[in-house]
CSV table of C-alpha atoms and ligand atoms in Angstrom, one decimal:
chain,number,residue,atom,x,y,z
S,13,MET,CA,130.7,13.9,139.8
S,14,LEU,CA,128.0,13.8,137.1
S,15,ASN,CA,127.5,10.6,135.2
S,16,ARG,CA,127.4,10.5,131.4
S,17,TYR,CA,123.6,10.8,131.3
S,18,GLU,CA,123.5,13.7,133.7
S,19,GLU,CA,126.1,15.5,131.6
S,20,ALA,CA,124.2,14.9,128.4
S,21,LEU,CA,121.0,16.2,130.0
S,22,ASN,CA,122.8,19.4,131.0
S,23,ARG,CA,124.0,19.8,127.4
S,24,ILE,CA,120.5,19.2,126.1
S,25,ALA,CA,119.0,21.8,128.4
S,26,ALA,CA,121.8,24.3,127.4
S,27,LYS,CA,121.2,23.8,123.7
S,28,PHE,CA,117.5,24.1,123.8
S,29,ARG,CA,117.8,27.2,126.0
S,30,ARG,CA,119.7,28.7,123.1
S,31,THR,CA,117.6,27.5,120.2
S,32,ALA,CA,114.0,27.4,121.5
S,33,GLU,CA,113.7,31.2,121.3
S,34,ALA,CA,113.9,30.9,117.5
S,35,ALA,CA,110.8,28.6,117.6
S,36,ALA,CA,108.9,31.1,119.7
S,37,GLU,CA,109.9,33.9,117.3
S,38,ALA,CA,108.8,32.0,114.3
S,39,GLY,CA,105.5,31.1,116.1
S,40,ILE,CA,105.7,27.5,115.1
S,41,ILE,CA,105.8,24.1,116.8
S,42,PRO,CA,109.1,22.7,115.7
S,43,TYR,CA,109.2,19.5,113.8
S,44,GLN,CA,112.6,19.3,112.2
S,45,SER,CA,115.8,21.4,112.1
S,46,ALA,CA,118.4,21.8,109.4
S,47,GLY,CA,120.7,24.7,108.3
S,48,GLY,CA,120.4,26.3,111.8
S,49,LYS,CA,116.6,26.7,111.5
S,50,TRP,CA,113.4,25.1,112.9
S,51,THR,CA,110.8,24.1,110.4
S,52,ALA,CA,107.1,23.2,111.2
S,53,SER,CA,105.6,19.8,110.3
S,54,PRO,CA,105.3,19.1,106.6
S,55,TYR,CA,101.7,18.1,106.7
S,56,ASP,CA,98.4,19.1,108.4
S,57,GLY,CA,99.7,22.2,110.2
S,58,ASN,CA,99.3,22.0,114.0
S,59,SER,CA,97.1,18.9,113.7
S,60,TRP,CA,100.0,16.8,112.6
S,61,TRP,CA,100.6,14.0,115.1
S,62,THR,CA,104.0,15.2,116.4
S,63,GLY,CA,102.8,18.5,117.9
S,64,GLY,CA,103.0,17.3,121.5
S,65,PHE,CA,106.7,16.4,121.5
S,66,TRP,CA,107.9,20.0,121.5
S,67,PRO,CA,105.9,20.9,124.6
S,68,GLY,CA,106.7,17.5,126.1
S,69,LEU,CA,110.4,18.2,125.7
S,70,MET,CA,110.0,21.7,127.2
S,71,TRP,CA,108.2,20.2,130.2
S,72,GLN,CA,111.0,17.6,130.7
S,73,LEU,CA,113.5,20.4,130.6
S,74,TRP,CA,111.4,22.5,133.0
S,75,GLN,CA,111.3,19.5,135.4
S,76,LEU,CA,115.1,19.2,135.1
S,77,THR,CA,116.1,22.9,135.4
S,78,GLY,CA,113.1,24.7,136.9
S,79,ASP,CA,113.8,27.4,134.3
S,80,GLY,CA,110.5,29.3,133.7
S,81,PHE,CA,111.4,29.9,130.0
S,82,PHE,CA,110.8,26.2,129.3
S,83,GLN,CA,107.3,26.4,131.0
S,84,GLU,CA,106.4,29.4,129.0
S,85,GLU,CA,107.5,27.8,125.7
S,86,ALA,CA,105.6,24.6,126.5
S,87,ARG,CA,102.4,26.7,127.1
S,88,ARG,CA,102.9,28.6,123.9
S,89,ALA,CA,102.8,25.3,122.0
S,90,GLU,CA,100.0,24.0,124.1
S,91,SER,CA,97.7,26.8,123.2
S,92,LEU,CA,98.4,26.2,119.5
S,93,LEU,CA,97.5,22.6,120.0
S,94,THR,CA,94.2,23.2,121.9
S,95,ALA,CA,93.2,25.6,119.1
S,96,GLU,CA,93.1,22.5,116.9
S,97,PHE,CA,90.1,21.2,118.8
S,98,ARG,CA,88.0,23.8,116.9
S,99,SER,CA,89.0,22.5,113.4
S,100,PHE,CA,88.9,18.9,114.7
S,101,ARG,CA,88.7,17.1,111.3
S,102,LYS,CA,92.4,16.4,110.9
S,103,LEU,CA,92.8,15.1,114.4
S,104,ASN,CA,93.1,11.3,114.6
S,105,HIS,CA,94.0,8.6,117.1
S,106,ASP,CA,97.3,10.4,117.7
S,107,VAL,CA,95.6,12.8,120.1
S,108,GLY,CA,97.3,10.7,122.8
S,109,PHE,CA,100.8,11.8,121.6
S,110,MET,CA,99.6,15.4,121.1
S,111,TYR,CA,97.7,16.1,124.3
S,112,LEU,CA,99.3,13.9,126.9
S,113,LEU,CA,102.6,15.5,126.5
S,114,SER,CA,101.2,19.1,126.3
S,115,CYS,CA,98.0,19.6,128.4
S,116,GLY,CA,98.6,16.3,130.3
S,117,ALA,CA,102.1,17.3,131.3
S,118,ASP,CA,101.0,20.8,132.3
S,119,ALA,CA,98.1,19.5,134.5
S,120,LYS,CA,100.4,16.8,136.0
S,121,LEU,CA,103.3,19.1,136.8
S,122,THR,CA,101.5,22.3,137.7
S,123,GLY,CA,98.1,21.2,138.9
S,124,SER,CA,96.4,23.7,136.5
S,125,GLU,CA,92.8,23.2,135.8
S,126,GLN,CA,92.3,24.2,132.1
S,127,PRO,CA,95.0,21.8,130.9
S,128,GLU,CA,93.2,19.0,132.7
S,129,THR,CA,89.9,20.0,131.1
S,130,ASP,CA,91.7,20.0,127.7
S,131,LEU,CA,93.2,16.6,128.4
S,132,LEU,CA,89.8,15.1,129.1
S,133,HIS,CA,88.5,16.7,125.9
S,134,ALA,CA,91.2,14.9,124.0
S,135,ALA,CA,90.5,11.6,125.8
S,136,SER,CA,86.9,12.0,124.7
S,137,LEU,CA,87.9,12.5,121.1
S,138,LEU,CA,90.0,9.3,121.3
S,139,MET,CA,87.0,7.4,122.8
S,140,GLY,CA,84.9,8.7,120.0
S,141,ARG,CA,87.2,6.8,117.6
S,142,PHE,CA,86.4,3.5,119.2
S,143,ASN,CA,84.6,1.1,117.0
S,144,PRO,CA,82.6,-1.5,119.1
S,145,ALA,CA,83.8,-4.1,116.6
S,146,GLY,CA,86.9,-4.0,118.8
S,147,PHE,CA,89.4,-1.3,117.9
S,148,ILE,CA,90.2,2.3,117.8
S,149,ARG,CA,90.2,3.7,114.3
S,150,ALA,CA,93.6,5.1,113.3
S,151,TRP,CA,93.0,7.6,110.5
S,152,ASN,CA,90.2,9.5,108.9
S,153,GLU,CA,90.1,8.7,105.1
S,154,PRO,CA,86.9,6.8,104.2
S,155,GLU,CA,89.0,4.0,102.6
S,156,ARG,CA,90.8,3.4,105.9
S,157,VAL,CA,87.7,3.0,108.1
S,158,GLY,CA,88.9,-0.4,109.4
S,159,TYR,CA,92.6,0.5,109.9
S,160,ALA,CA,94.2,0.0,113.2
S,161,ILE,CA,98.0,0.6,113.8
S,162,ILE,CA,100.6,-0.4,116.3
S,163,ASP,CA,101.4,3.2,117.2
S,164,CYS,CA,98.0,3.4,118.9
S,165,MET,CA,99.4,1.4,121.8
S,166,MET,CA,101.0,4.6,123.0
S,167,ASN,CA,97.9,6.7,122.5
S,168,LEU,CA,96.1,4.4,125.0
S,169,ALA,CA,98.0,6.1,127.7
S,170,LEU,CA,95.6,9.0,127.4
S,171,LEU,CA,92.7,6.7,128.2
S,172,TYR,CA,94.4,5.2,131.3
S,173,ARG,CA,95.0,8.7,132.5
S,174,ALA,CA,91.4,9.8,131.9
S,175,SER,CA,90.1,6.9,133.9
S,176,ARG,CA,92.4,7.6,136.7
S,177,ASP,CA,91.6,11.3,136.8
S,178,THR,CA,87.8,10.9,136.5
S,179,GLY,CA,87.2,7.6,138.3
S,180,ASP,CA,85.3,6.5,135.2
S,181,PRO,CA,86.5,3.0,134.0
S,182,ARG,CA,85.0,3.2,130.5
S,183,PHE,CA,88.3,4.9,129.2
S,184,ARG,CA,90.5,2.1,130.4
S,185,ASN,CA,88.0,-0.6,129.5
S,186,THR,CA,88.1,0.7,125.9
S,187,ALA,CA,91.9,0.7,126.0
S,188,ARG,CA,91.8,-3.0,127.2
S,189,ILE,CA,89.6,-4.0,124.2
S,190,HIS,CA,91.9,-2.3,121.8
S,191,ALA,CA,95.1,-3.7,123.4
S,192,ASP,CA,93.6,-7.2,123.2
S,193,THR,CA,92.8,-6.7,119.5
S,194,THR,CA,96.4,-5.5,119.0
S,195,LEU,CA,97.7,-8.6,120.8
S,196,ARG,CA,95.6,-10.9,118.7
S,197,GLU,CA,96.2,-9.3,115.3
S,198,PHE,CA,99.6,-7.7,115.4
S,199,LEU,CA,102.0,-9.8,117.5
S,200,ARG,CA,103.8,-12.4,115.4
S,201,GLU,CA,105.4,-15.7,116.4
S,202,ASP,CA,108.9,-14.2,116.2
S,203,GLY,CA,108.1,-11.4,118.7
S,204,SER,CA,107.9,-8.8,115.9
S,205,VAL,CA,104.7,-6.7,115.3
S,206,SER,CA,102.9,-5.6,112.2
S,207,HIS,CA,102.4,-1.9,111.5
S,208,ILE,CA,98.9,-1.7,110.0
S,209,ILE,CA,96.1,-4.2,110.1
S,210,GLU,CA,92.8,-3.6,108.4
S,211,LEU,CA,89.8,-5.0,110.2
S,212,ASP,CA,86.3,-5.4,109.0
S,213,PRO,CA,84.6,-2.3,110.5
S,214,ASP,CA,81.3,-4.3,111.2
S,215,THR,CA,82.7,-7.6,112.5
S,216,GLY,CA,86.2,-6.7,113.6
S,217,LYS,CA,87.5,-9.7,111.7
S,218,ARG,CA,90.9,-9.4,110.1
S,219,VAL,CA,90.9,-8.3,106.4
S,220,ARG,CA,94.6,-8.0,105.7
S,221,GLU,CA,97.9,-6.5,106.7
S,222,HIS,CA,99.1,-3.4,104.9
S,223,PRO,CA,102.7,-2.3,104.4
S,224,GLY,CA,103.3,0.9,106.3
S,225,GLN,CA,106.4,2.9,107.0
S,226,GLY,CA,108.8,0.0,106.9
S,227,TYR,CA,110.6,-1.8,104.1
S,228,GLY,CA,107.7,-3.9,102.8
S,229,PRO,CA,104.8,-6.3,103.6
S,230,GLY,CA,105.5,-8.5,106.5
S,231,THR,CA,108.8,-6.9,107.4
S,232,GLN,CA,109.8,-5.3,110.8
S,233,TRP,CA,109.6,-1.5,110.8
S,234,SER,CA,111.8,-0.7,113.8
S,235,ARG,CA,109.8,2.2,115.1
S,236,GLY,CA,106.6,0.1,115.1
S,237,GLN,CA,108.5,-2.5,117.1
S,238,ALA,CA,109.4,0.3,119.6
S,239,TRP,CA,105.8,1.6,119.8
S,240,GLY,CA,104.7,-2.0,120.5
S,241,LEU,CA,107.4,-2.6,123.2
S,242,TYR,CA,106.7,0.6,125.1
S,243,GLY,CA,103.0,0.5,124.5
S,244,PHE,CA,102.5,-3.0,125.9
S,245,ALA,CA,104.8,-2.2,128.8
S,246,LEU,CA,102.5,0.8,129.6
S,247,ALA,CA,99.4,-1.4,129.1
S,248,TYR,CA,100.8,-3.8,131.8
S,249,ARG,CA,101.6,-1.0,134.1
S,250,HIS,CA,98.1,0.5,133.9
S,251,LEU,CA,95.9,-2.5,133.3
S,252,GLY,CA,97.9,-5.1,135.2
S,253,GLU,CA,97.2,-8.0,132.9
S,254,GLU,CA,100.2,-10.4,132.6
S,255,ARG,CA,99.6,-11.0,128.9
S,256,TYR,CA,100.6,-7.5,128.1
S,257,LEU,CA,103.9,-7.9,130.0
S,258,LYS,CA,104.6,-11.1,128.1
S,259,ALA,CA,104.0,-9.3,124.8
S,260,ALA,CA,106.3,-6.4,125.8
S,261,GLU,CA,109.0,-8.9,126.8
S,262,ARG,CA,108.7,-10.8,123.5
S,263,ILE,CA,108.9,-7.6,121.5
S,264,ALA,CA,111.9,-6.5,123.6
S,265,GLU,CA,113.8,-9.8,123.0
S,266,ASN,CA,113.3,-9.3,119.3
S,267,PHE,CA,114.2,-5.6,119.4
S,268,THR,CA,117.4,-6.0,121.5
S,269,ALA,CA,118.6,-8.9,119.2
S,270,HIS,CA,118.5,-6.4,116.3
S,271,ILE,CA,120.4,-3.5,117.9
S,272,ARG,CA,123.4,-2.8,115.7
S,273,PRO,CA,126.9,-3.2,117.1
S,274,ASP,CA,127.3,0.6,117.2
S,275,GLY,CA,124.1,0.9,119.3
S,276,LEU,CA,122.1,2.5,116.5
S,277,THR,CA,118.9,1.1,115.0
S,278,ASP,CA,118.1,0.2,111.3
S,279,CYS,CA,114.9,1.6,109.9
S,280,ASP,CA,113.6,-1.9,109.3
S,281,PHE,CA,115.0,-5.1,110.8
S,282,CYS,CA,114.4,-6.8,107.5
S,283,GLN,CA,115.9,-4.2,105.2
S,284,PRO,CA,118.5,-5.3,102.6
S,285,ALA,CA,122.0,-5.7,104.2
S,286,GLU,CA,123.6,-3.2,101.8
S,287,GLU,CA,121.1,-0.5,102.6
S,288,GLU,CA,122.3,2.2,105.1
S,289,ARG,CA,119.0,3.4,106.5
S,290,ILE,CA,119.0,4.3,110.2
S,291,ASP,CA,116.1,5.4,112.3
S,292,ASN,CA,117.3,6.8,115.6
S,293,LEU,CA,113.7,7.6,116.5
S,294,ALA,CA,113.2,3.9,117.0
S,295,GLY,CA,116.3,3.6,119.2
S,296,ALA,CA,115.3,6.5,121.4
S,297,ILE,CA,111.7,5.2,121.9
S,298,ALA,CA,113.0,1.7,122.7
S,299,ALA,CA,115.5,3.1,125.2
S,300,CYS,CA,112.4,4.4,127.1
S,301,GLY,CA,110.3,1.3,126.7
S,302,LEU,CA,113.2,-1.0,127.8
S,303,GLN,CA,113.6,1.1,131.0
S,304,GLU,CA,109.9,0.9,131.6
S,305,LEU,CA,110.1,-2.9,131.3
S,306,SER,CA,113.1,-3.0,133.6
S,307,ALA,CA,111.2,-1.0,136.2
S,308,LEU,CA,108.2,-3.3,135.9
S,309,THR,CA,110.2,-6.6,136.1
S,310,GLY,CA,113.4,-5.6,137.9
S,311,ALA,CA,115.3,-7.4,135.1
S,312,GLU,CA,118.7,-5.7,134.5
S,313,LYS,CA,119.0,-7.0,130.9
S,314,TRP,CA,116.4,-4.5,129.7
S,315,LYS,CA,118.2,-1.6,131.4
S,316,ARG,CA,121.5,-2.8,129.7
S,317,GLY,CA,119.6,-2.8,126.3
S,318,ALA,CA,118.5,0.7,127.0
S,319,GLU,CA,122.0,1.8,127.8
S,320,ARG,CA,123.4,0.3,124.6
S,321,LEU,CA,120.9,2.3,122.7
S,322,ALA,CA,121.4,5.6,124.5
S,323,ASP,CA,125.2,5.2,124.4
S,324,GLY,CA,125.0,4.6,120.7
S,325,LEU,CA,122.9,7.7,120.1
S,326,LEU,CA,125.1,10.0,122.3
S,327,GLU,CA,128.3,8.7,120.9
S,328,HIS,CA,127.5,8.8,117.2
S,329,CYS,CA,124.5,10.9,116.5
S,330,ALA,CA,124.3,13.9,118.9
S,331,ASP,CA,124.8,17.3,117.4
S,332,TRP,CA,125.9,19.8,120.1
S,333,GLY,CA,126.9,22.5,117.6
S,334,ASN,CA,124.8,25.0,115.7
S,335,GLU,CA,124.2,23.2,112.4
S,336,ARG,CA,120.9,22.0,113.7
S,337,CYS,CA,118.6,23.6,116.4
S,338,GLY,CA,117.9,20.1,117.7
S,339,ILE,CA,120.3,17.3,118.7
S,340,LEU,CA,119.6,13.8,117.5
S,341,THR,CA,120.6,13.1,113.9
S,342,HIS,CA,119.7,10.2,111.6
S,343,CYS,CA,116.0,10.1,112.3
S,344,THR,CA,114.0,8.6,109.4
S,345,ALA,CA,110.2,9.0,109.3
S,346,SER,CA,109.5,6.3,106.7
S,347,TYR,CA,111.6,3.8,104.7
S,348,HIS,CA,110.4,4.7,101.2
S,349,ASP,CA,108.9,8.2,101.6
S,350,ASP,CA,111.3,11.0,102.5
S,351,GLY,CA,108.6,13.7,102.8
S,352,ALA,CA,108.6,13.7,106.6
S,353,GLY,CA,112.4,13.4,106.9
S,354,ARG,CA,115.2,11.0,106.2
S,355,HIS,CA,118.5,10.8,108.2
S,356,THR,CA,117.7,14.2,109.8
S,357,ASN,CA,116.9,15.7,113.1
S,358,ILE,CA,113.2,15.2,114.0
S,359,ILE,CA,111.7,16.5,117.2
S,360,TYR,CA,110.4,13.3,118.7
S,361,GLY,CA,114.0,11.9,118.5
S,362,ASP,CA,115.0,14.7,120.9
S,363,TYR,CA,111.9,14.2,123.0
S,364,PHE,CA,112.5,10.4,123.6
S,365,LEU,CA,116.3,10.8,124.0
S,366,THR,CA,115.6,13.3,126.7
S,367,GLU,CA,112.9,11.1,128.3
S,368,ALA,CA,115.3,8.2,128.3
S,369,LEU,CA,118.1,10.2,130.0
S,370,MET,CA,115.7,11.5,132.5
S,371,LYS,CA,114.7,7.9,133.4
S,372,PHE,CA,118.4,6.9,133.8
S,373,CYS,CA,118.8,9.8,136.2
S,374,GLY,CA,115.7,9.1,138.2
S,375,LYS,CA,114.1,12.5,137.2
S,376,ASP,CA,111.5,11.3,134.7
S,377,PRO,CA,108.1,13.0,135.3
S,378,GLU,CA,106.4,10.0,133.8
S,379,LEU,CA,104.2,11.8,131.3
S,380,TRP,CA,102.7,8.6,130.0
S,381,SER,CA,101.1,7.9,133.4
C,29,LIG,N1,103.0,7.5,114.7
C,29,LIG,C1,103.6,7.6,113.4
C,29,LIG,C2,105.0,7.3,113.2
C,29,LIG,O1,105.6,6.7,114.1
C,29,LIG,O2,105.5,7.7,112.2
């Protein structure tokens, strides 16, 4: 008999088999869905940071089902993403999210050569953002030259992979320097992490913390907590330094203490109690990070935390009908700015929900490794 996670995966594959054709027909990389339609990212065209999640989802479903349709759709999106190398200027540190889950997944799962070349190209772009003052620069605006953000802990996975594939340690050595800066500047006493820290671009010294996508300065944006949790767990897996494991565990303790009784996740752990602002993206990402931590430590409590999250998402926020092309509802891109979506279906919610379920079922292709 199938368990609840295997059943959910089969339903996910069936729904995307129905709805992905519309994305191909529209010629877009889906970002959001509402009113039975896919829409593309609201900003920066195919250079927007979320472009890798659609092909990543297709590769997960190809791994699950072996259905060539999913491979074809993943490659359609991959070619749109590699075309962005040419325009280049809108790409930023999020090339990890974009190219690991597209070219990286393709090279890993099929052994194809061009995707591997494209993956190394992306890794070189990320290396090019490294400031020897000790951090990887996040964004491109001149006034943000010293900004580093917690999300980048996930992009470092591109560098671990490039070192492994080329035998050249400079990629992972760079990742280690950035991870240590993040450890020093972002991790707080209570196990929460900041979203954005501005560093002096010449000395690497801390200038100030900036409010980001959470409720306000010094609060706990839940998705940032999830990026930190999963990102430090991956840093431990790839760099082997105990301090990263300790950081991941501290962030996980704080995150699991804030899971709502219904298993969903507030957008900010410090938001006003009367505010109903959920971000299921954070819950889905943390359900993956907690399983990674459980695999690394053997501790069951992290797996239980991941189950609470996944069960909450499946019970309360999975749309199996036709109102949306995607599945996970109540995803919120940013607390105060609804431009990239509030309480809606957003593609990386579906990606991380699927990755979490693949992990529960022992089928995860480990695209971050
Ligand atoms: N990486 C940007 C975000 O989580 O919204």
